[in-house]
Amino acid sequence: MLKKPELAGLIVLVGCCSNVVFLELLVTEAPGIGNLVTFLQFLVIASEGFFVTMDFGRAKPKVPFNAWIKLVVMYFLVSVTNNYALNFHIPMPLHMIFRAGSLLANMIMGVVILGKRYTVEKYSSVLMITIGIATCTIMSAQSNKIKSSEGTETDNFWLAVGISLLTFALFMSARMGIYQEVIYSEHGKHPKEAMFFLHALPLPGFLFLAPDIYNHLVISFNSTPLTLPLINIQLPCMLVYLLGNVITQYICISAVFVLTTECASLTVTLVVTLRKFLSLLFSIWYFKNPFTLLHWCGTVLVFSGTMIFSDIPKLVLQNFAPKEKTEDTKKTE
């Protein structure tokens, strides 16, 4: 029988990978559906937090309400921008690779805001990530040019807008991480409470996006019927994908929370990196997204840089080293 950490790792791989698959199915049907997806994810996670974490509003918050406001604004902007970027001809593999490059933004923000200094190894790994993202971005623009013989300049303009949005979200996410550390250092770590407030407080902000959300909800209801296996019921395919996306998002976030509390940071980094890589492979294979040799080179640079920055090779060697020593001492005895 699987132990709790092993089960959490397996659920992260299955839940988070499935979440990306449902998102790509939705984007294939309606590229501008990002706002609706983000709203439903926030609504479900906030509702669960209100019932369970906050005990129907009876539980007293452990962190002052004012401390969450700045973090909530940043989180709302990051979430909406990341999903809205898909509306600007951003291929899903490039979207995944870009988000895997968060270490680049974290390092720059750490140097600029906190005055941190890193080793040559860390700077080299971030340079690898930067080159990898740049390579994939350029190749995606080239693929876009080949796909559309007419209106190439317009298509590449919107691709550039999408990349700008992803870049903004990347750096805003890094800034959010720094501010989150400040809150935790002052008031202690309360991840469940943070998860509730980060998803509940931004809900009024979706009123500004209400026309777009309503429009895509109508599109979802009018989508092609899909026959569900076993129960033989027909439902609009996009509603099925939306339900799958929201459920797997909740499973994914909950499993990552368990993983971070039960496992070492090495294990968490390995599982999350493996999840991103598997999602990328599935997207290329199942959705037949264009992926050239240079795309692969860029991908290898991004994920290798991430592993080196996280000290995974060094930590793996350290984990094996004591075992070898104990075996040697046993032999001598």
mmCIF file of C-alpha atoms in Angstrom, residues 94-298:
data_model
loop_
_atom_site.group_PDB
_atom_site.id
_atom_site.type_symbol
_atom_site.label_atom_id
_atom_site.label_comp_id
_atom_site.label_asym_id
_atom_site.label_seq_id
_atom_site.Cartn_x
_atom_site.Cartn_y
_atom_site.Cartn_z
ATOM 1 C CA LEU A 94 5.571 27.458 -25.135
ATOM 2 C CA HIS A 95 3.134 28.415 -22.348
ATOM 3 C CA MET A 96 4.434 25.490 -20.247
ATOM 4 C CA ILE A 97 8.112 26.221 -20.972
ATOM 5 C CA PHE A 98 7.660 29.894 -20.095
ATOM 6 C CA ARG A 99 6.078 29.052 -16.749
ATOM 7 C CA ALA A 100 8.867 26.551 -16.058
ATOM 8 C CA GLY A 101 11.294 29.488 -16.254
ATOM 9 C CA SER A 102 10.121 31.061 -12.985
ATOM 10 C CA LEU A 103 13.598 30.663 -11.457
ATOM 11 C CA LEU A 104 14.904 33.340 -13.846
ATOM 12 C CA ALA A 105 12.378 35.880 -12.557
ATOM 13 C CA ASN A 106 12.934 34.789 -8.933
ATOM 14 C CA MET A 107 16.684 35.365 -9.214
ATOM 15 C CA ILE A 108 16.350 38.801 -10.851
ATOM 16 C CA MET A 109 13.786 39.908 -8.247
ATOM 17 C CA GLY A 110 15.990 38.533 -5.452
ATOM 18 C CA VAL A 111 18.987 40.507 -6.695
ATOM 19 C CA VAL A 112 17.045 43.752 -7.337
ATOM 20 C CA ILE A 113 14.748 43.813 -4.282
ATOM 21 C CA LEU A 114 16.535 41.755 -1.620
ATOM 22 C CA GLY A 115 20.125 42.383 -2.746
ATOM 23 C CA LYS A 116 20.851 38.644 -2.850
ATOM 24 C CA ARG A 117 24.033 37.218 -4.355
ATOM 25 C CA TYR A 118 24.296 33.775 -5.941
ATOM 26 C CA THR A 119 27.063 31.338 -6.901
ATOM 27 C CA VAL A 120 28.455 31.076 -10.438
ATOM 28 C CA GLU A 121 26.606 27.748 -10.728
ATOM 29 C CA LYS A 122 23.257 29.443 -10.024
ATOM 30 C CA TYR A 123 23.920 32.237 -12.538
ATOM 31 C CA SER A 124 24.951 29.638 -15.154
ATOM 32 C CA SER A 125 21.796 27.587 -14.615
ATOM 33 C CA VAL A 126 19.592 30.689 -14.986
ATOM 34 C CA LEU A 127 21.496 31.613 -18.167
ATOM 35 C CA MET A 128 20.626 28.114 -19.490
ATOM 36 C CA ILE A 129 16.948 28.697 -18.667
ATOM 37 C CA THR A 130 17.018 32.124 -20.376
ATOM 38 C CA ILE A 131 18.614 30.749 -23.561
ATOM 39 C CA GLY A 132 16.155 27.839 -23.549
ATOM 40 C CA ILE A 133 13.087 30.096 -23.249
ATOM 41 C CA ALA A 134 14.468 32.477 -25.911
ATOM 42 C CA THR A 135 15.108 29.560 -28.308
ATOM 43 C CA CYS A 136 11.595 28.137 -27.876
ATOM 44 C CA THR A 137 10.047 31.607 -28.256
ATOM 45 C CA ILE A 138 11.919 32.340 -31.501
ATOM 46 C CA MET A 139 11.099 28.898 -32.930
ATOM 47 C CA SER A 140 7.406 29.319 -32.023
ATOM 48 C CA ALA A 141 7.390 32.638 -33.907
ATOM 49 C CA GLN A 142 8.999 30.876 -36.895
ATOM 50 C CA SER A 143 6.386 28.072 -36.734
ATOM 51 C CA ASN A 144 3.659 30.716 -36.607
ATOM 52 C CA LYS A 145 5.125 32.327 -39.734
ATOM 53 C CA ILE A 146 5.113 29.027 -41.631
ATOM 54 C CA LYS A 147 1.539 28.169 -40.591
ATOM 55 C CA SER A 148 0.068 31.472 -41.813
ATOM 56 C CA SER A 149 1.220 32.738 -45.213
ATOM 57 C CA GLU A 150 -1.266 35.632 -44.983
ATOM 58 C CA GLY A 151 -1.283 38.171 -42.163
ATOM 59 C CA THR A 152 2.050 36.976 -40.767
ATOM 60 C CA GLU A 153 2.974 40.344 -39.295
ATOM 61 C CA THR A 154 -0.373 40.595 -37.496
ATOM 62 C CA ASP A 155 -0.059 37.043 -36.128
ATOM 63 C CA ASN A 156 3.469 37.679 -34.864
ATOM 64 C CA PHE A 157 2.335 40.952 -33.302
ATOM 65 C CA TRP A 158 -0.319 39.147 -31.246
ATOM 66 C CA LEU A 159 2.196 36.409 -30.393
ATOM 67 C CA ALA A 160 4.504 39.164 -29.080
ATOM 68 C CA VAL A 161 1.602 40.544 -26.994
ATOM 69 C CA GLY A 162 1.003 37.079 -25.538
ATOM 70 C CA ILE A 163 4.714 36.653 -24.715
ATOM 71 C CA SER A 164 4.714 40.097 -23.044
ATOM 72 C CA LEU A 165 1.762 39.016 -20.884
ATOM 73 C CA LEU A 166 3.550 35.787 -19.885
ATOM 74 C CA THR A 167 6.715 37.760 -19.063
ATOM 75 C CA PHE A 168 4.699 40.180 -16.899
ATOM 76 C CA ALA A 169 3.036 37.230 -15.083
ATOM 77 C CA LEU A 170 6.434 35.548 -14.580
ATOM 78 C CA PHE A 171 7.969 38.562 -12.827
ATOM 79 C CA MET A 172 4.793 39.435 -10.923
ATOM 80 C CA SER A 173 4.708 35.844 -9.625
ATOM 81 C CA ALA A 174 8.314 36.180 -8.438
ATOM 82 C CA ARG A 175 7.472 39.457 -6.665
ATOM 83 C CA MET A 176 4.479 37.754 -5.090
ATOM 84 C CA GLY A 177 6.734 34.977 -3.766
ATOM 85 C CA ILE A 178 8.999 37.532 -2.053
ATOM 86 C CA TYR A 179 6.027 39.298 -0.447
ATOM 87 C CA GLN A 180 4.605 35.923 0.639
ATOM 88 C CA GLU A 181 7.888 35.179 2.448
ATOM 89 C CA VAL A 182 7.528 38.502 4.309
ATOM 90 C CA ILE A 183 3.982 37.589 5.450
ATOM 91 C CA TYR A 184 5.103 34.102 6.581
ATOM 92 C CA SER A 185 8.087 35.523 8.489
ATOM 93 C CA GLU A 186 5.855 37.998 10.346
ATOM 94 C CA HIS A 187 2.752 35.869 10.985
ATOM 95 C CA GLY A 188 3.853 32.232 10.511
ATOM 96 C CA LYS A 189 2.942 29.765 7.771
ATOM 97 C CA HIS A 190 -0.786 29.196 7.248
ATOM 98 C CA PRO A 191 -1.029 27.786 3.686
ATOM 99 C CA LYS A 192 -4.682 26.681 3.907
ATOM 100 C CA GLU A 193 -5.784 30.118 5.067
ATOM 101 C CA ALA A 194 -3.624 31.716 2.374
ATOM 102 C CA MET A 195 -5.212 29.481 -0.265
ATOM 103 C CA PHE A 196 -8.702 30.588 0.836
ATOM 104 C CA PHE A 197 -8.009 34.342 0.910
ATOM 105 C CA LEU A 198 -6.008 34.292 -2.343
ATOM 106 C CA HIS A 199 -8.990 32.756 -4.145
ATOM 107 C CA ALA A 200 -11.910 34.367 -2.260
ATOM 108 C CA LEU A 201 -10.904 38.034 -2.096
ATOM 109 C CA PRO A 202 -10.272 38.446 -5.864
ATOM 110 C CA LEU A 203 -13.762 37.147 -6.814
ATOM 111 C CA PRO A 204 -15.310 40.678 -7.060
ATOM 112 C CA GLY A 205 -12.563 41.543 -9.559
ATOM 113 C CA PHE A 206 -14.129 39.130 -12.048
ATOM 114 C CA LEU A 207 -17.091 41.530 -12.358
ATOM 115 C CA PHE A 208 -14.888 43.578 -14.711
ATOM 116 C CA LEU A 209 -14.535 40.449 -16.859
ATOM 117 C CA ALA A 210 -18.217 39.448 -16.581
ATOM 118 C CA PRO A 211 -19.170 40.048 -20.284
ATOM 119 C CA ASP A 212 -16.265 37.872 -21.494
ATOM 120 C CA ILE A 213 -16.998 35.177 -18.889
ATOM 121 C CA TYR A 214 -20.718 35.120 -19.805
ATOM 122 C CA ASN A 215 -19.926 35.004 -23.526
ATOM 123 C CA HIS A 216 -17.662 31.966 -23.123
ATOM 124 C CA LEU A 217 -20.150 30.277 -20.806
ATOM 125 C CA VAL A 218 -22.734 30.536 -23.629
ATOM 126 C CA ILE A 219 -20.157 29.153 -26.086
ATOM 127 C CA SER A 220 -19.532 26.247 -23.662
ATOM 128 C CA PHE A 221 -23.244 25.396 -23.428
ATOM 129 C CA ASN A 222 -23.544 25.480 -27.238
ATOM 130 C CA SER A 223 -20.464 23.323 -27.871
ATOM 131 C CA THR A 224 -20.528 19.928 -29.596
ATOM 132 C CA PRO A 225 -22.328 17.228 -27.553
ATOM 133 C CA LEU A 226 -20.094 14.581 -25.999
ATOM 134 C CA THR A 227 -21.424 11.159 -24.993
ATOM 135 C CA LEU A 228 -20.151 10.186 -21.557
ATOM 136 C CA PRO A 229 -19.025 6.550 -21.360
ATOM 137 C CA LEU A 230 -20.847 4.054 -19.102
ATOM 138 C CA ILE A 231 -23.811 6.368 -18.320
ATOM 139 C CA ASN A 232 -24.582 7.157 -22.009
ATOM 140 C CA ILE A 233 -25.538 10.797 -21.342
ATOM 141 C CA GLN A 234 -24.789 13.581 -23.816
ATOM 142 C CA LEU A 235 -23.383 16.872 -22.496
ATOM 143 C CA PRO A 236 -21.741 19.847 -24.242
ATOM 144 C CA CYS A 237 -18.086 18.857 -24.561
ATOM 145 C CA MET A 238 -16.738 22.170 -23.206
ATOM 146 C CA LEU A 239 -18.823 21.845 -20.024
ATOM 147 C CA VAL A 240 -17.265 18.414 -19.472
ATOM 148 C CA TYR A 241 -13.785 19.856 -20.047
ATOM 149 C CA LEU A 242 -14.516 22.769 -17.676
ATOM 150 C CA LEU A 243 -15.692 20.400 -14.957
ATOM 151 C CA GLY A 244 -12.616 18.218 -15.472
ATOM 152 C CA ASN A 245 -10.312 21.251 -15.368
ATOM 153 C CA VAL A 246 -11.780 22.668 -12.154
ATOM 154 C CA ILE A 247 -11.795 19.302 -10.322
ATOM 155 C CA THR A 248 -8.223 18.427 -11.366
ATOM 156 C CA GLN A 249 -7.042 21.951 -10.415
ATOM 157 C CA TYR A 250 -8.370 21.447 -6.893
ATOM 158 C CA ILE A 251 -6.826 17.955 -6.691
ATOM 159 C CA CYS A 252 -3.515 19.298 -8.021
ATOM 160 C CA ILE A 253 -3.280 22.204 -5.534
ATOM 161 C CA SER A 254 -4.304 20.011 -2.572
ATOM 162 C CA ALA A 255 -1.780 17.299 -3.487
ATOM 163 C CA VAL A 256 1.048 19.836 -3.863
ATOM 164 C CA PHE A 257 0.137 21.183 -0.390
ATOM 165 C CA VAL A 258 0.377 17.666 1.106
ATOM 166 C CA LEU A 259 3.641 17.026 -0.757
ATOM 167 C CA THR A 260 5.277 20.205 0.601
ATOM 168 C CA THR A 261 4.319 19.290 4.180
ATOM 169 C CA GLU A 262 5.280 15.590 3.951
ATOM 170 C CA CYS A 263 8.395 15.624 1.735
ATOM 171 C CA ALA A 264 11.771 17.327 1.459
ATOM 172 C CA SER A 265 12.179 20.209 -1.003
ATOM 173 C CA LEU A 266 14.281 17.917 -3.250
ATOM 174 C CA THR A 267 11.337 15.528 -3.686
ATOM 175 C CA VAL A 268 8.861 18.368 -4.287
ATOM 176 C CA THR A 269 11.098 19.967 -6.948
ATOM 177 C CA LEU A 270 11.654 16.626 -8.676
ATOM 178 C CA VAL A 271 7.935 15.781 -8.756
ATOM 179 C CA VAL A 272 6.877 19.255 -9.977
ATOM 180 C CA THR A 273 9.603 19.335 -12.670
ATOM 181 C CA LEU A 274 8.686 15.807 -13.818
ATOM 182 C CA ARG A 275 5.005 16.836 -13.941
ATOM 183 C CA LYS A 276 5.788 19.809 -16.188
ATOM 184 C CA PHE A 277 7.919 17.683 -18.489
ATOM 185 C CA LEU A 278 5.258 14.931 -18.796
ATOM 186 C CA SER A 279 2.589 17.579 -19.547
ATOM 187 C CA LEU A 280 4.823 18.994 -22.274
ATOM 188 C CA LEU A 281 5.428 15.563 -23.839
ATOM 189 C CA PHE A 282 1.699 14.737 -23.804
ATOM 190 C CA SER A 283 0.810 18.096 -25.360
ATOM 191 C CA ILE A 284 3.281 17.535 -28.215
ATOM 192 C CA TRP A 285 2.148 13.940 -28.812
ATOM 193 C CA TYR A 286 -1.628 14.099 -28.342
ATOM 194 C CA PHE A 287 -2.378 17.600 -29.649
ATOM 195 C CA LYS A 288 0.296 17.393 -32.378
ATOM 196 C CA ASN A 289 1.755 20.784 -31.486
ATOM 197 C CA PRO A 290 4.680 21.738 -33.754
ATOM 198 C CA PHE A 291 7.954 20.985 -31.970
ATOM 199 C CA THR A 292 11.244 21.163 -33.855
ATOM 200 C CA LEU A 293 14.737 20.003 -32.893
ATOM 201 C CA LEU A 294 15.552 23.516 -31.638
ATOM 202 C CA HIS A 295 12.373 23.441 -29.513
ATOM 203 C CA TRP A 296 13.750 20.270 -27.898
ATOM 204 C CA CYS A 297 17.159 21.917 -27.357
ATOM 205 C CA GLY A 298 15.453 24.871 -25.643
#
